[in-house]
Amino acid sequence: TDGRQSHARFRVATFRTAERTGPAEGTLRRVADARPSRRAHPHTSHHHRAAQKAKMKVTSLSLWKWNGDNVEPTCLGRAEDVTEFGYFQRPSVREMLTFISRTIVKRTQPGQRQSVEQDAYLVHVSNRSGLVAIAVMDKEYPSRSAFCVLGKMCDDYVDKVVGEGWRVVTEDDQRGDALLATAIARYQDPMEADKILKIQRELDETKVVLHKTIDSVLARGEKLDNLVDKSTDLSLASQMFYKQAKKQNQCCTMM
């Protein structure tokens, strides 16, 4: 074990593919907490809060235009933080995050909010009159704070980027990327999201539907394997990556 990691606690979700190495092969290791263990003194709440925050991670933020049940949603901007994945696996991870987000967004009706639980992650999504914000986060990230972030994403995108012009976008658009790149860095700290709460003063009391798996979001008769095969978000390498992980029955995957 590397000396720098000898005192570290790891909570690892692992994707195993073939033993060969390559852009979408080898072992993909998602380190959710690779920081040295912090034993908080019983009378030192500051250290306790720091240790709790160290466990939280925002992996992906994206904005979408919902196009109805039968048409794929249009991406209006996205940002990912995949630094905790292996370098060669990052392209496939980004594609998987886009695919997961598009799949869930399409199945979230206007006015609906959902959270999808998947292993170490929670995927939070909010459809506000067709403008949809979605985030992939660690389970430790407070859901209340997560939905504040989604609301702020929508507000800032409309106010600072395109106004109501998003309604006429017909192809995936990158104009929201810079806004979300700033947001994903800022909201790694849930306290930043809590500041939004204090400004808004009013909470959206819309019921959040919690799903235990991505499969439970799909319509009757739909299968994730078929969606993977048809997806234009996934390269052939990423499709093989998904299939190898499933074939080896890995328990700790995003899919």
mmCIF file of C-alpha atoms in Angstrom:
data_model
loop_
_atom_site.group_PDB
_atom_site.id
_atom_site.type_symbol
_atom_site.label_atom_id
_atom_site.label_comp_id
_atom_site.label_asym_id
_atom_site.label_seq_id
_atom_site.Cartn_x
_atom_site.Cartn_y
_atom_site.Cartn_z
ATOM 1 C CA THR A 1 0.000 0.000 0.000
ATOM 2 C CA ASP A 2 1.304 3.449 -0.842
ATOM 3 C CA GLY A 3 2.539 5.243 2.241
ATOM 4 C CA ARG A 4 0.198 8.145 1.653
ATOM 5 C CA GLN A 5 -2.771 5.794 1.761
ATOM 6 C CA SER A 6 -1.696 3.608 4.682
ATOM 7 C CA HIS A 7 -3.812 5.576 7.176
ATOM 8 C CA ALA A 8 -6.678 6.268 4.807
ATOM 9 C CA ARG A 9 -10.198 4.896 4.967
ATOM 10 C CA PHE A 10 -11.639 3.958 1.637
ATOM 11 C CA ARG A 11 -15.257 3.512 0.673
ATOM 12 C CA VAL A 12 -14.865 2.152 -2.827
ATOM 13 C CA ALA A 13 -17.427 1.361 -5.489
ATOM 14 C CA THR A 14 -15.717 -0.716 -8.158
ATOM 15 C CA PHE A 15 -16.505 -1.489 -11.774
ATOM 16 C CA ARG A 16 -14.567 -4.523 -12.976
ATOM 17 C CA THR A 17 -14.128 -5.194 -16.664
ATOM 18 C CA ALA A 18 -11.586 -7.367 -18.473
ATOM 19 C CA GLU A 19 -8.103 -7.500 -16.978
ATOM 20 C CA ARG A 20 -6.709 -5.642 -19.998
ATOM 21 C CA THR A 21 -6.109 -1.934 -19.643
ATOM 22 C CA GLY A 22 -7.470 0.692 -21.993
ATOM 23 C CA PRO A 23 -9.888 3.606 -22.269
ATOM 24 C CA ALA A 24 -12.856 1.501 -21.169
ATOM 25 C CA GLU A 25 -11.182 -1.577 -19.749
ATOM 26 C CA GLY A 26 -9.465 -2.613 -16.556
ATOM 27 C CA THR A 27 -10.790 -1.638 -13.142
ATOM 28 C CA LEU A 28 -12.740 1.559 -12.568
ATOM 29 C CA ARG A 29 -12.472 2.573 -8.959
ATOM 30 C CA ARG A 30 -14.714 5.269 -7.555
ATOM 31 C CA VAL A 31 -13.218 6.560 -4.313
ATOM 32 C CA ALA A 32 -15.949 8.270 -2.336
ATOM 33 C CA ASP A 33 -13.798 8.914 0.721
ATOM 34 C CA ALA A 34 -10.063 8.614 0.211
ATOM 35 C CA ARG A 35 -9.085 11.118 2.830
ATOM 36 C CA PRO A 36 -7.311 10.297 6.083
ATOM 37 C CA SER A 37 -9.684 9.255 8.839
ATOM 38 C CA ARG A 38 -10.564 12.173 11.080
ATOM 39 C CA ARG A 39 -11.457 11.189 14.617
ATOM 40 C CA ALA A 40 -13.439 14.078 15.957
ATOM 41 C CA HIS A 41 -12.910 14.995 19.595
ATOM 42 C CA PRO A 42 -16.251 14.659 21.444
ATOM 43 C CA HIS A 43 -16.132 18.361 22.293
ATOM 44 C CA THR A 44 -14.922 19.579 18.887
ATOM 45 C CA SER A 45 -17.931 20.004 16.604
ATOM 46 C CA HIS A 46 -15.814 21.786 13.979
ATOM 47 C CA HIS A 47 -13.802 18.627 13.277
ATOM 48 C CA HIS A 48 -16.958 16.555 13.208
ATOM 49 C CA ARG A 49 -18.518 18.833 10.593
ATOM 50 C CA ALA A 50 -15.325 18.746 8.537
ATOM 51 C CA ALA A 51 -15.289 14.952 8.592
ATOM 52 C CA GLN A 52 -18.927 14.787 7.528
ATOM 53 C CA LYS A 53 -18.354 17.232 4.664
ATOM 54 C CA ALA A 54 -15.381 15.180 3.462
ATOM 55 C CA LYS A 55 -17.763 12.302 2.713
ATOM 56 C CA MET A 56 -19.941 14.347 0.356
ATOM 57 C CA LYS A 57 -19.405 14.582 -3.364
ATOM 58 C CA VAL A 58 -21.208 16.179 -6.302
ATOM 59 C CA THR A 59 -20.268 14.127 -9.356
ATOM 60 C CA SER A 60 -22.483 15.649 -12.050
ATOM 61 C CA LEU A 61 -24.792 18.609 -12.691
ATOM 62 C CA SER A 62 -26.747 19.121 -15.911
ATOM 63 C CA LEU A 63 -29.678 21.053 -17.392
ATOM 64 C CA TRP A 64 -32.131 19.729 -19.953
ATOM 65 C CA LYS A 65 -35.135 20.672 -22.036
ATOM 66 C CA TRP A 66 -37.876 18.079 -21.556
ATOM 67 C CA ASN A 67 -39.425 17.194 -24.928
ATOM 68 C CA GLY A 68 -42.230 14.895 -23.843
ATOM 69 C CA ASP A 69 -42.497 11.179 -23.215
ATOM 70 C CA ASN A 70 -41.648 10.079 -26.740
ATOM 71 C CA VAL A 71 -38.735 12.374 -27.638
ATOM 72 C CA GLU A 72 -35.278 12.401 -26.104
ATOM 73 C CA PRO A 73 -34.577 15.486 -23.935
ATOM 74 C CA THR A 74 -32.154 18.137 -25.151
ATOM 75 C CA CYS A 75 -29.038 18.862 -23.083
ATOM 76 C CA LEU A 76 -28.632 22.559 -22.260
ATOM 77 C CA GLY A 77 -25.376 22.264 -20.326
ATOM 78 C CA ARG A 78 -23.451 19.874 -18.122
ATOM 79 C CA ALA A 79 -20.466 19.613 -15.810
ATOM 80 C CA GLU A 80 -18.816 16.616 -14.155
ATOM 81 C CA ASP A 81 -16.198 16.108 -11.485
ATOM 82 C CA VAL A 82 -14.622 12.729 -12.299
ATOM 83 C CA THR A 83 -11.231 13.330 -10.718
ATOM 84 C CA GLU A 84 -11.727 10.381 -8.374
ATOM 85 C CA PHE A 85 -11.940 7.948 -11.275
ATOM 86 C CA GLY A 86 -8.990 6.449 -13.119
ATOM 87 C CA TYR A 87 -7.692 8.700 -15.886
ATOM 88 C CA PHE A 88 -8.386 6.285 -18.740
ATOM 89 C CA GLN A 89 -11.923 5.552 -17.509
ATOM 90 C CA ARG A 90 -13.046 9.179 -17.282
ATOM 91 C CA PRO A 91 -14.402 9.436 -20.864
ATOM 92 C CA SER A 92 -16.643 6.403 -20.308
ATOM 93 C CA VAL A 93 -17.742 7.696 -16.905
ATOM 94 C CA ARG A 94 -18.743 11.037 -18.458
ATOM 95 C CA GLU A 95 -20.723 9.256 -21.152
ATOM 96 C CA MET A 96 -22.429 7.072 -18.545
ATOM 97 C CA LEU A 97 -23.387 10.134 -16.496
ATOM 98 C CA THR A 98 -24.907 11.791 -19.576
ATOM 99 C CA PHE A 99 -26.788 8.608 -20.461
ATOM 100 C CA ILE A 100 -28.130 8.152 -16.920
ATOM 101 C CA SER A 101 -29.196 11.795 -16.733
ATOM 102 C CA ARG A 102 -30.938 11.777 -20.116
ATOM 103 C CA THR A 103 -32.726 8.517 -19.254
ATOM 104 C CA ILE A 104 -34.106 9.849 -15.956
ATOM 105 C CA VAL A 105 -34.936 13.340 -17.280
ATOM 106 C CA LYS A 106 -37.088 11.875 -20.060
ATOM 107 C CA ARG A 107 -39.136 10.050 -17.407
ATOM 108 C CA THR A 108 -39.672 13.043 -15.125
ATOM 109 C CA GLN A 109 -42.908 14.900 -15.837
ATOM 110 C CA PRO A 110 -43.303 18.710 -15.585
ATOM 111 C CA GLY A 111 -43.849 19.688 -11.952
ATOM 112 C CA GLN A 112 -42.337 16.425 -10.720
ATOM 113 C CA ARG A 113 -39.312 15.928 -8.478
ATOM 114 C CA GLN A 114 -37.607 12.574 -8.091
ATOM 115 C CA SER A 115 -34.635 11.010 -6.333
ATOM 116 C CA VAL A 116 -33.207 7.763 -7.670
ATOM 117 C CA GLU A 117 -31.087 5.700 -5.316
ATOM 118 C CA GLN A 118 -28.286 3.711 -6.913
ATOM 119 C CA ASP A 119 -25.586 2.149 -4.733
ATOM 120 C CA ALA A 120 -23.481 4.974 -3.217
ATOM 121 C CA TYR A 121 -25.328 7.630 -5.236
ATOM 122 C CA LEU A 122 -28.556 9.584 -5.247
ATOM 123 C CA VAL A 123 -29.693 11.139 -8.515
ATOM 124 C CA HIS A 124 -31.916 14.152 -7.842
ATOM 125 C CA VAL A 125 -34.056 15.643 -10.627
ATOM 126 C CA SER A 126 -36.581 18.484 -10.859
ATOM 127 C CA ASN A 127 -38.717 19.346 -13.898
ATOM 128 C CA ARG A 128 -39.822 22.967 -13.794
ATOM 129 C CA SER A 129 -42.238 23.543 -16.678
ATOM 130 C CA GLY A 130 -39.979 21.672 -19.079
ATOM 131 C CA LEU A 131 -36.651 23.042 -17.819
ATOM 132 C CA VAL A 132 -35.042 20.153 -15.967
ATOM 133 C CA ALA A 133 -32.106 20.177 -13.558
ATOM 134 C CA ILE A 134 -30.457 16.949 -12.444
ATOM 135 C CA ALA A 135 -27.584 16.098 -10.107
ATOM 136 C CA VAL A 136 -25.649 12.925 -9.311
ATOM 137 C CA MET A 137 -24.412 13.081 -5.717
ATOM 138 C CA ASP A 138 -23.253 10.936 -2.840
ATOM 139 C CA LYS A 139 -26.024 9.743 -0.547
ATOM 140 C CA GLU A 140 -24.541 11.811 2.278
ATOM 141 C CA TYR A 141 -25.339 15.068 0.474
ATOM 142 C CA PRO A 142 -28.551 16.396 2.107
ATOM 143 C CA SER A 143 -31.525 16.035 -0.244
ATOM 144 C CA ARG A 144 -32.971 19.356 0.866
ATOM 145 C CA SER A 145 -29.741 21.099 -0.103
ATOM 146 C CA ALA A 146 -29.584 19.164 -3.366
ATOM 147 C CA PHE A 147 -32.971 20.434 -4.522
ATOM 148 C CA CYS A 148 -31.949 23.970 -3.586
ATOM 149 C CA VAL A 149 -28.989 23.562 -5.939
ATOM 150 C CA LEU A 150 -31.273 22.343 -8.736
ATOM 151 C CA GLY A 151 -33.539 25.362 -8.322
ATOM 152 C CA LYS A 152 -30.588 27.746 -8.332
ATOM 153 C CA MET A 153 -29.236 26.101 -11.496
ATOM 154 C CA CYS A 154 -32.499 26.787 -13.316
ATOM 155 C CA ASP A 155 -32.755 30.369 -12.032
ATOM 156 C CA ASP A 156 -29.190 31.278 -12.979
ATOM 157 C CA TYR A 157 -29.442 29.633 -16.394
ATOM 158 C CA VAL A 158 -32.541 31.634 -17.308
ATOM 159 C CA ASP A 159 -31.337 34.884 -15.728
ATOM 160 C CA LYS A 160 -27.711 34.833 -16.872
ATOM 161 C CA VAL A 161 -27.451 32.669 -19.992
ATOM 162 C CA VAL A 162 -30.382 32.409 -22.406
ATOM 163 C CA GLY A 163 -33.517 33.836 -20.819
ATOM 164 C CA GLU A 164 -36.498 31.964 -22.222
ATOM 165 C CA GLY A 165 -34.503 31.037 -25.324
ATOM 166 C CA TRP A 166 -34.046 27.502 -23.992
ATOM 167 C CA ARG A 167 -37.592 26.736 -25.101
ATOM 168 C CA VAL A 168 -36.612 26.830 -28.791
ATOM 169 C CA VAL A 169 -33.352 24.864 -28.502
ATOM 170 C CA THR A 170 -33.567 21.741 -30.670
ATOM 171 C CA GLU A 171 -30.069 20.255 -30.352
ATOM 172 C CA ASP A 172 -27.725 19.629 -27.431
ATOM 173 C CA ASP A 173 -26.304 23.008 -26.462
ATOM 174 C CA GLN A 174 -23.139 23.944 -24.558
ATOM 175 C CA ARG A 175 -24.016 27.477 -23.483
ATOM 176 C CA GLY A 176 -24.824 26.316 -19.961
ATOM 177 C CA ASP A 177 -21.514 24.483 -19.469
ATOM 178 C CA ALA A 178 -19.577 27.383 -17.934
ATOM 179 C CA LEU A 179 -22.362 28.180 -15.466
ATOM 180 C CA LEU A 180 -22.518 24.560 -14.321
ATOM 181 C CA ALA A 181 -18.731 24.235 -14.092
ATOM 182 C CA THR A 182 -18.799 27.071 -11.553
ATOM 183 C CA ALA A 183 -21.787 25.543 -9.760
ATOM 184 C CA ILE A 184 -20.292 22.060 -9.375
ATOM 185 C CA ALA A 185 -17.186 23.523 -7.750
ATOM 186 C CA ARG A 186 -19.173 25.787 -5.437
ATOM 187 C CA TYR A 187 -21.771 23.279 -4.302
ATOM 188 C CA GLN A 188 -19.349 20.573 -3.265
ATOM 189 C CA ASP A 189 -20.004 22.280 0.067
ATOM 190 C CA PRO A 190 -23.689 21.824 1.024
ATOM 191 C CA MET A 191 -23.410 24.913 3.228
ATOM 192 C CA GLU A 192 -23.390 26.966 0.030
ATOM 193 C CA ALA A 193 -26.747 25.431 -0.870
ATOM 194 C CA ASP A 194 -28.062 26.236 2.607
ATOM 195 C CA LYS A 195 -27.331 29.897 1.924
ATOM 196 C CA ILE A 196 -29.821 29.680 -0.952
ATOM 197 C CA LEU A 197 -32.459 28.506 1.528
ATOM 198 C CA LYS A 198 -31.951 31.572 3.665
ATOM 199 C CA ILE A 199 -32.376 33.842 0.646
ATOM 200 C CA GLN A 200 -35.450 32.088 -0.741
ATOM 201 C CA ARG A 201 -37.141 31.748 2.673
ATOM 202 C CA GLU A 202 -39.814 29.614 1.073
ATOM 203 C CA LEU A 203 -39.346 25.915 0.441
ATOM 204 C CA ASP A 204 -40.838 24.083 -2.491
ATOM 205 C CA GLU A 205 -43.050 21.528 -0.789
ATOM 206 C CA THR A 206 -43.579 19.448 -3.938
ATOM 207 C CA LYS A 207 -43.410 15.806 -2.962
ATOM 208 C CA VAL A 208 -40.200 14.044 -3.959
ATOM 209 C CA VAL A 209 -40.707 10.533 -5.356
ATOM 210 C CA LEU A 210 -37.918 8.194 -4.213
ATOM 211 C CA HIS A 211 -36.944 5.285 -6.446
ATOM 212 C CA LYS A 212 -34.686 2.501 -5.228
ATOM 213 C CA THR A 213 -33.106 1.810 -8.637
ATOM 214 C CA ILE A 214 -32.962 3.270 -12.123
ATOM 215 C CA ASP A 215 -35.001 0.284 -13.319
ATOM 216 C CA SER A 216 -37.956 1.455 -11.230
ATOM 217 C CA VAL A 217 -38.026 4.727 -13.198
ATOM 218 C CA LEU A 218 -38.422 2.935 -16.520
ATOM 219 C CA ALA A 219 -41.831 2.279 -18.049
ATOM 220 C CA ARG A 220 -43.299 -1.204 -18.046
ATOM 221 C CA GLY A 221 -41.540 -3.299 -20.684
ATOM 222 C CA GLU A 222 -38.491 -1.025 -20.883
ATOM 223 C CA LYS A 223 -35.100 -2.578 -20.193
ATOM 224 C CA LEU A 224 -31.918 -0.693 -19.383
ATOM 225 C CA ASP A 225 -29.870 -3.040 -21.572
ATOM 226 C CA ASN A 226 -31.914 -2.056 -24.618
ATOM 227 C CA LEU A 227 -31.565 1.644 -23.821
ATOM 228 C CA VAL A 228 -27.792 1.218 -23.567
ATOM 229 C CA ASP A 229 -27.688 -0.436 -27.005
ATOM 230 C CA LYS A 230 -29.714 2.374 -28.590
ATOM 231 C CA SER A 231 -28.080 5.311 -26.796
ATOM 232 C CA THR A 232 -26.236 7.902 -28.857
ATOM 233 C CA ASP A 233 -24.561 9.145 -25.663
ATOM 234 C CA LEU A 234 -22.466 6.000 -25.310
ATOM 235 C CA SER A 235 -19.548 5.055 -27.524
ATOM 236 C CA LEU A 236 -19.007 1.395 -28.372
ATOM 237 C CA ALA A 237 -16.267 1.295 -25.735
ATOM 238 C CA SER A 238 -18.638 2.587 -23.057
ATOM 239 C CA GLN A 239 -21.337 0.094 -24.059
ATOM 240 C CA MET A 240 -18.807 -2.720 -23.696
ATOM 241 C CA PHE A 241 -17.720 -1.250 -20.372
ATOM 242 C CA TYR A 242 -21.304 -1.414 -19.067
ATOM 243 C CA LYS A 243 -21.890 -4.949 -20.350
ATOM 244 C CA GLN A 244 -18.654 -6.305 -18.883
ATOM 245 C CA ALA A 245 -19.456 -4.802 -15.479
ATOM 246 C CA LYS A 246 -22.944 -6.317 -15.539
ATOM 247 C CA LYS A 247 -21.692 -9.691 -16.790
ATOM 248 C CA GLN A 248 -19.353 -9.962 -13.814
ATOM 249 C CA ASN A 249 -22.292 -9.057 -11.523
ATOM 250 C CA GLN A 250 -20.600 -6.191 -9.756
ATOM 251 C CA CYS A 251 -22.688 -4.960 -6.870
ATOM 252 C CA CYS A 252 -21.320 -1.454 -6.572
ATOM 253 C CA THR A 253 -21.907 0.265 -9.885
ATOM 254 C CA MET A 254 -23.702 3.368 -11.043
ATOM 255 C CA MET A 255 -25.836 1.316 -13.379
#
